[in-house]
Amino acid sequence: MPRLDEICRQYLSLSTILFISTVGADGKADVSPRGDPPGFVKVLDDRTIAIPDRPGNRRVDTMSNILGNPGGSVGLIFLVPGVDEVLRASGRARVSKDPTLLAELLVNGKTPKLAILIALDEVHFHCGKALKRARLWDPAMKIERKTFPSLAQIVHTQRLPNESVEKIEQRIADNYKNELY
């Protein structure tokens, strides 16, 4: 479909996470997650949505790609916890600093510094086979967290071998507590 209908709008009002795919001027692709409370994606009209840009890992791949490839195509996948079907969308992205829009994206008293505006070209639902096969929402599929390295252990192994895991864990915990929004 070339625009959002009422079912798409309802789905977006329930979605807590999306994945956005961008391509930079150098041709390299990136896919990044964005998550927030249900309805964090603001529908501006039937063909335009706004996604708040919250603090992340400070790599700024998505924003760099959008700014380096103005009007470039983006792909989006939206998920709703407990629903196997996904909403897919594609369009053209740009960055907004409009203070009125940003104020509407406030969460926990924090206004994002930027928003990603998507001019939609196409939206459609995708069947739930992949999520059903993955049993994504099945609690029995949840692993015990200690069976996979923590982010601090990964950072220690891959990037900061001279820094203690404990010190990295503290920085991560502090970041999650104080810089989530």
PDB file of C-alpha atoms in Angstrom:
ATOM      1  CA  MET A   1       0.000   0.000   0.000  1.00  0.00           C
ATOM      2  CA  PRO A   2       1.274   3.518  -0.636  1.00  0.00           C
ATOM      3  CA  ARG A   3       0.020   4.849   2.705  1.00  0.00           C
ATOM      4  CA  LEU A   4      -0.923   3.958   6.252  1.00  0.00           C
ATOM      5  CA  ASP A   5      -4.467   2.756   6.849  1.00  0.00           C
ATOM      6  CA  GLU A   6      -6.218   2.385  10.221  1.00  0.00           C
ATOM      7  CA  ILE A   7      -4.797  -1.123  10.802  1.00  0.00           C
ATOM      8  CA  CYS A   8      -1.248   0.124  10.167  1.00  0.00           C
ATOM      9  CA  ARG A   9      -1.845   3.064  12.506  1.00  0.00           C
ATOM     10  CA  GLN A  10      -3.137   0.725  15.221  1.00  0.00           C
ATOM     11  CA  TYR A  11      -0.096  -1.533  14.794  1.00  0.00           C
ATOM     12  CA  LEU A  12       2.261   1.454  15.094  1.00  0.00           C
ATOM     13  CA  SER A  13       0.433   2.579  18.243  1.00  0.00           C
ATOM     14  CA  LEU A  14       1.312  -0.806  19.801  1.00  0.00           C
ATOM     15  CA  SER A  15       4.844  -1.206  18.448  1.00  0.00           C
ATOM     16  CA  THR A  16       7.721  -0.974  20.919  1.00  0.00           C
ATOM     17  CA  ILE A  17      10.605  -1.669  18.555  1.00  0.00           C
ATOM     18  CA  LEU A  18      11.616  -1.163  14.955  1.00  0.00           C
ATOM     19  CA  PHE A  19      14.644  -1.896  12.834  1.00  0.00           C
ATOM     20  CA  ILE A  20      15.737   0.746  10.335  1.00  0.00           C
ATOM     21  CA  SER A  21      17.958  -0.002   7.366  1.00  0.00           C
ATOM     22  CA  THR A  22      19.931   2.820   5.766  1.00  0.00           C
ATOM     23  CA  VAL A  23      22.647   3.109   3.141  1.00  0.00           C
ATOM     24  CA  GLY A  24      25.421   5.677   3.293  1.00  0.00           C
ATOM     25  CA  ALA A  25      27.038   7.671   0.528  1.00  0.00           C
ATOM     26  CA  ASP A  26      29.760   5.010   0.447  1.00  0.00           C
ATOM     27  CA  GLY A  27      27.168   2.319  -0.374  1.00  0.00           C
ATOM     28  CA  LYS A  28      27.551   0.546   2.979  1.00  0.00           C
ATOM     29  CA  ALA A  29      24.319  -0.632   4.584  1.00  0.00           C
ATOM     30  CA  ASP A  30      23.383  -0.559   8.252  1.00  0.00           C
ATOM     31  CA  VAL A  31      20.429  -1.878  10.254  1.00  0.00           C
ATOM     32  CA  SER A  32      19.813  -0.395  13.686  1.00  0.00           C
ATOM     33  CA  PRO A  33      17.133  -0.990  16.316  1.00  0.00           C
ATOM     34  CA  ARG A  34      14.995   1.757  17.834  1.00  0.00           C
ATOM     35  CA  GLY A  35      12.788   1.077  20.835  1.00  0.00           C
ATOM     36  CA  ASP A  36      10.565   3.008  23.200  1.00  0.00           C
ATOM     37  CA  PRO A  37       7.142   2.757  24.855  1.00  0.00           C
ATOM     38  CA  PRO A  38       4.210   1.677  22.646  1.00  0.00           C
ATOM     39  CA  GLY A  39       3.328   4.329  20.111  1.00  0.00           C
ATOM     40  CA  PHE A  40       6.764   5.957  20.085  1.00  0.00           C
ATOM     41  CA  VAL A  41       6.579   6.303  16.304  1.00  0.00           C
ATOM     42  CA  LYS A  42       4.494   9.395  15.597  1.00  0.00           C
ATOM     43  CA  VAL A  43       2.186   9.256  12.606  1.00  0.00           C
ATOM     44  CA  LEU A  44       2.173  12.740  11.089  1.00  0.00           C
ATOM     45  CA  ASP A  45      -0.122  11.845   8.202  1.00  0.00           C
ATOM     46  CA  ASP A  46      -0.948   8.816   6.040  1.00  0.00           C
ATOM     47  CA  ARG A  47       2.453   8.964   4.342  1.00  0.00           C
ATOM     48  CA  THR A  48       4.793  10.426   6.975  1.00  0.00           C
ATOM     49  CA  ILE A  49       6.095   9.124  10.290  1.00  0.00           C
ATOM     50  CA  ALA A  50       8.556  10.523  12.827  1.00  0.00           C
ATOM     51  CA  ILE A  51      10.952   8.397  14.858  1.00  0.00           C
ATOM     52  CA  PRO A  52      12.660   9.977  17.885  1.00  0.00           C
ATOM     53  CA  ASP A  53      16.440   9.717  17.945  1.00  0.00           C
ATOM     54  CA  ARG A  54      17.294   8.635  21.482  1.00  0.00           C
ATOM     55  CA  PRO A  55      20.807   8.230  22.911  1.00  0.00           C
ATOM     56  CA  GLY A  56      22.397   5.038  21.645  1.00  0.00           C
ATOM     57  CA  ASN A  57      25.803   3.522  21.253  1.00  0.00           C
ATOM     58  CA  ARG A  58      27.206   6.792  19.887  1.00  0.00           C
ATOM     59  CA  ARG A  59      28.103   5.255  16.535  1.00  0.00           C
ATOM     60  CA  VAL A  60      25.491   7.401  14.733  1.00  0.00           C
ATOM     61  CA  ASP A  61      25.479   5.068  11.714  1.00  0.00           C
ATOM     62  CA  THR A  62      21.822   5.696  10.873  1.00  0.00           C
ATOM     63  CA  MET A  63      22.097   9.471  11.117  1.00  0.00           C
ATOM     64  CA  SER A  64      25.399   9.542   9.212  1.00  0.00           C
ATOM     65  CA  ASN A  65      23.850   7.483   6.432  1.00  0.00           C
ATOM     66  CA  ILE A  66      20.749   9.673   6.206  1.00  0.00           C
ATOM     67  CA  LEU A  67      22.798  12.887   6.189  1.00  0.00           C
ATOM     68  CA  GLY A  68      25.352  11.443   3.749  1.00  0.00           C
ATOM     69  CA  ASN A  69      22.694  10.149   1.368  1.00  0.00           C
ATOM     70  CA  PRO A  70      19.918  12.787   1.435  1.00  0.00           C
ATOM     71  CA  GLY A  71      16.591  11.434   0.242  1.00  0.00           C
ATOM     72  CA  GLY A  72      18.046   7.938   0.299  1.00  0.00           C
ATOM     73  CA  SER A  73      15.790   4.956   0.730  1.00  0.00           C
ATOM     74  CA  VAL A  74      15.245   3.357   4.109  1.00  0.00           C
ATOM     75  CA  GLY A  75      13.621   0.095   5.055  1.00  0.00           C
ATOM     76  CA  LEU A  76      11.747  -0.459   8.308  1.00  0.00           C
ATOM     77  CA  ILE A  77      10.445  -3.466  10.193  1.00  0.00           C
ATOM     78  CA  PHE A  78       8.122  -2.849  13.135  1.00  0.00           C
ATOM     79  CA  LEU A  79       7.337  -5.452  15.818  1.00  0.00           C
ATOM     80  CA  VAL A  80       4.605  -5.680  18.428  1.00  0.00           C
ATOM     81  CA  PRO A  81       5.366  -8.000  21.355  1.00  0.00           C
ATOM     82  CA  GLY A  82       3.177 -11.100  21.111  1.00  0.00           C
ATOM     83  CA  VAL A  83       2.154 -10.515  17.471  1.00  0.00           C
ATOM     84  CA  ASP A  84       3.859 -12.724  14.885  1.00  0.00           C
ATOM     85  CA  GLU A  85       3.065 -10.548  11.881  1.00  0.00           C
ATOM     86  CA  VAL A  86       5.359  -7.589  11.224  1.00  0.00           C
ATOM     87  CA  LEU A  87       4.737  -4.284   9.508  1.00  0.00           C
ATOM     88  CA  ARG A  88       7.237  -3.468   6.792  1.00  0.00           C
ATOM     89  CA  ALA A  89       7.705  -0.043   5.314  1.00  0.00           C
ATOM     90  CA  SER A  90      10.040   1.752   2.969  1.00  0.00           C
ATOM     91  CA  GLY A  91      10.517   5.380   2.120  1.00  0.00           C
ATOM     92  CA  ARG A  92      12.884   8.302   2.107  1.00  0.00           C
ATOM     93  CA  ALA A  93      14.425   9.693   5.276  1.00  0.00           C
ATOM     94  CA  ARG A  94      15.476  13.100   6.468  1.00  0.00           C
ATOM     95  CA  VAL A  95      16.427  14.539   9.837  1.00  0.00           C
ATOM     96  CA  SER A  96      14.312  17.095  11.700  1.00  0.00           C
ATOM     97  CA  LYS A  97      15.195  19.510  14.507  1.00  0.00           C
ATOM     98  CA  ASP A  98      11.685  21.014  14.621  1.00  0.00           C
ATOM     99  CA  PRO A  99      11.170  21.889  18.316  1.00  0.00           C
ATOM    100  CA  THR A 100       7.383  21.452  18.112  1.00  0.00           C
ATOM    101  CA  LEU A 101       7.739  17.936  16.727  1.00  0.00           C
ATOM    102  CA  LEU A 102      10.499  17.035  19.168  1.00  0.00           C
ATOM    103  CA  ALA A 103       8.333  18.201  22.098  1.00  0.00           C
ATOM    104  CA  GLU A 104       5.660  15.725  20.970  1.00  0.00           C
ATOM    105  CA  LEU A 105       8.232  12.901  21.235  1.00  0.00           C
ATOM    106  CA  LEU A 106       9.005  13.577  24.906  1.00  0.00           C
ATOM    107  CA  VAL A 107       9.462  10.493  27.135  1.00  0.00           C
ATOM    108  CA  ASN A 108      10.387  10.531  30.834  1.00  0.00           C
ATOM    109  CA  GLY A 109      10.794  14.284  30.672  1.00  0.00           C
ATOM    110  CA  LYS A 110      13.405  14.021  27.908  1.00  0.00           C
ATOM    111  CA  THR A 111      12.989  15.508  24.455  1.00  0.00           C
ATOM    112  CA  PRO A 112      15.084  13.952  21.686  1.00  0.00           C
ATOM    113  CA  LYS A 113      17.589  16.246  20.010  1.00  0.00           C
ATOM    114  CA  LEU A 114      16.541  14.999  16.558  1.00  0.00           C
ATOM    115  CA  ALA A 115      13.840  12.993  14.818  1.00  0.00           C
ATOM    116  CA  ILE A 116      13.978  10.891  11.687  1.00  0.00           C
ATOM    117  CA  LEU A 117      11.168  11.766   9.296  1.00  0.00           C
ATOM    118  CA  ILE A 118      10.184   9.052   6.843  1.00  0.00           C
ATOM    119  CA  ALA A 119       8.183   9.892   3.730  1.00  0.00           C
ATOM    120  CA  LEU A 120       6.584   6.511   3.125  1.00  0.00           C
ATOM    121  CA  ASP A 121       6.543   4.935  -0.329  1.00  0.00           C
ATOM    122  CA  GLU A 122       5.155   1.547   0.685  1.00  0.00           C
ATOM    123  CA  VAL A 123       3.755  -0.236   3.740  1.00  0.00           C
ATOM    124  CA  HIS A 124       2.556  -3.801   4.098  1.00  0.00           C
ATOM    125  CA  PHE A 125       2.178  -6.593   6.574  1.00  0.00           C
ATOM    126  CA  HIS A 126       4.487  -9.576   6.410  1.00  0.00           C
ATOM    127  CA  CYS A 127       3.286 -13.014   7.461  1.00  0.00           C
ATOM    128  CA  GLY A 128       4.415 -14.397  10.806  1.00  0.00           C
ATOM    129  CA  LYS A 129       6.213 -17.513   9.578  1.00  0.00           C
ATOM    130  CA  ALA A 130       9.722 -16.295  10.476  1.00  0.00           C
ATOM    131  CA  LEU A 131       8.698 -15.263  13.996  1.00  0.00           C
ATOM    132  CA  LYS A 132       6.704 -18.474  14.451  1.00  0.00           C
ATOM    133  CA  ARG A 133       9.702 -20.579  13.366  1.00  0.00           C
ATOM    134  CA  ALA A 134      11.943 -18.589  15.716  1.00  0.00           C
ATOM    135  CA  ARG A 135       9.352 -18.886  18.492  1.00  0.00           C
ATOM    136  CA  LEU A 136      10.344 -15.320  19.320  1.00  0.00           C
ATOM    137  CA  TRP A 137       7.564 -14.680  21.837  1.00  0.00           C
ATOM    138  CA  ASP A 138       7.676 -18.163  23.417  1.00  0.00           C
ATOM    139  CA  PRO A 139       8.970 -17.831  27.012  1.00  0.00           C
ATOM    140  CA  ALA A 140      10.496 -21.316  26.706  1.00  0.00           C
ATOM    141  CA  MET A 141      12.929 -19.928  24.123  1.00  0.00           C
ATOM    142  CA  LYS A 142      14.373 -17.366  26.515  1.00  0.00           C
ATOM    143  CA  ILE A 143      17.940 -18.334  27.396  1.00  0.00           C
ATOM    144  CA  GLU A 144      19.481 -18.014  30.822  1.00  0.00           C
ATOM    145  CA  ARG A 145      21.349 -14.724  30.520  1.00  0.00           C
ATOM    146  CA  LYS A 146      24.521 -16.122  32.058  1.00  0.00           C
ATOM    147  CA  THR A 147      24.906 -18.573  29.129  1.00  0.00           C
ATOM    148  CA  PHE A 148      26.044 -15.711  26.862  1.00  0.00           C
ATOM    149  CA  PRO A 149      28.715 -13.114  27.688  1.00  0.00           C
ATOM    150  CA  SER A 150      27.530  -9.822  29.144  1.00  0.00           C
ATOM    151  CA  LEU A 151      28.066  -6.628  27.164  1.00  0.00           C
ATOM    152  CA  ALA A 152      30.868  -5.749  29.581  1.00  0.00           C
ATOM    153  CA  GLN A 153      32.580  -9.083  28.889  1.00  0.00           C
ATOM    154  CA  ILE A 154      32.198  -8.543  25.138  1.00  0.00           C
ATOM    155  CA  VAL A 155      33.616  -4.997  25.331  1.00  0.00           C
ATOM    156  CA  HIS A 156      36.492  -6.257  27.494  1.00  0.00           C
ATOM    157  CA  THR A 157      37.325  -9.068  25.060  1.00  0.00           C
ATOM    158  CA  GLN A 158      36.861  -7.173  21.814  1.00  0.00           C
ATOM    159  CA  ARG A 159      37.834  -3.589  22.605  1.00  0.00           C
ATOM    160  CA  LEU A 160      39.209  -2.895  26.088  1.00  0.00           C
ATOM    161  CA  PRO A 161      41.304  -5.851  27.276  1.00  0.00           C
ATOM    162  CA  ASN A 162      43.287  -3.627  29.663  1.00  0.00           C
ATOM    163  CA  GLU A 163      40.160  -2.439  31.500  1.00  0.00           C
ATOM    164  CA  SER A 164      38.504  -4.618  34.131  1.00  0.00           C
ATOM    165  CA  VAL A 165      35.132  -6.198  33.364  1.00  0.00           C
ATOM    166  CA  GLU A 166      33.852  -4.752  36.641  1.00  0.00           C
ATOM    167  CA  LYS A 167      34.765  -1.196  35.631  1.00  0.00           C
ATOM    168  CA  ILE A 168      33.114  -1.664  32.225  1.00  0.00           C
ATOM    169  CA  GLU A 169      30.003  -3.158  33.896  1.00  0.00           C
ATOM    170  CA  GLN A 170      29.745  -0.094  36.143  1.00  0.00           C
ATOM    171  CA  ARG A 171      30.004   2.291  33.172  1.00  0.00           C
ATOM    172  CA  ILE A 172      27.324   0.351  31.280  1.00  0.00           C
ATOM    173  CA  ALA A 173      25.001   0.218  34.311  1.00  0.00           C
ATOM    174  CA  ASP A 174      25.510   3.939  34.875  1.00  0.00           C
ATOM    175  CA  ASN A 175      24.807   4.658  31.199  1.00  0.00           C
ATOM    176  CA  TYR A 176      21.603   2.580  31.222  1.00  0.00           C
ATOM    177  CA  LYS A 177      20.442   4.332  34.394  1.00  0.00           C
ATOM    178  CA  ASN A 178      21.334   7.926  33.486  1.00  0.00           C
ATOM    179  CA  GLU A 179      21.412   8.094  29.676  1.00  0.00           C
ATOM    180  CA  LEU A 180      18.488   5.961  28.497  1.00  0.00           C
ATOM    181  CA  TYR A 181      16.636   9.116  27.398  1.00  0.00           C
TER     182      TYR A 181
END
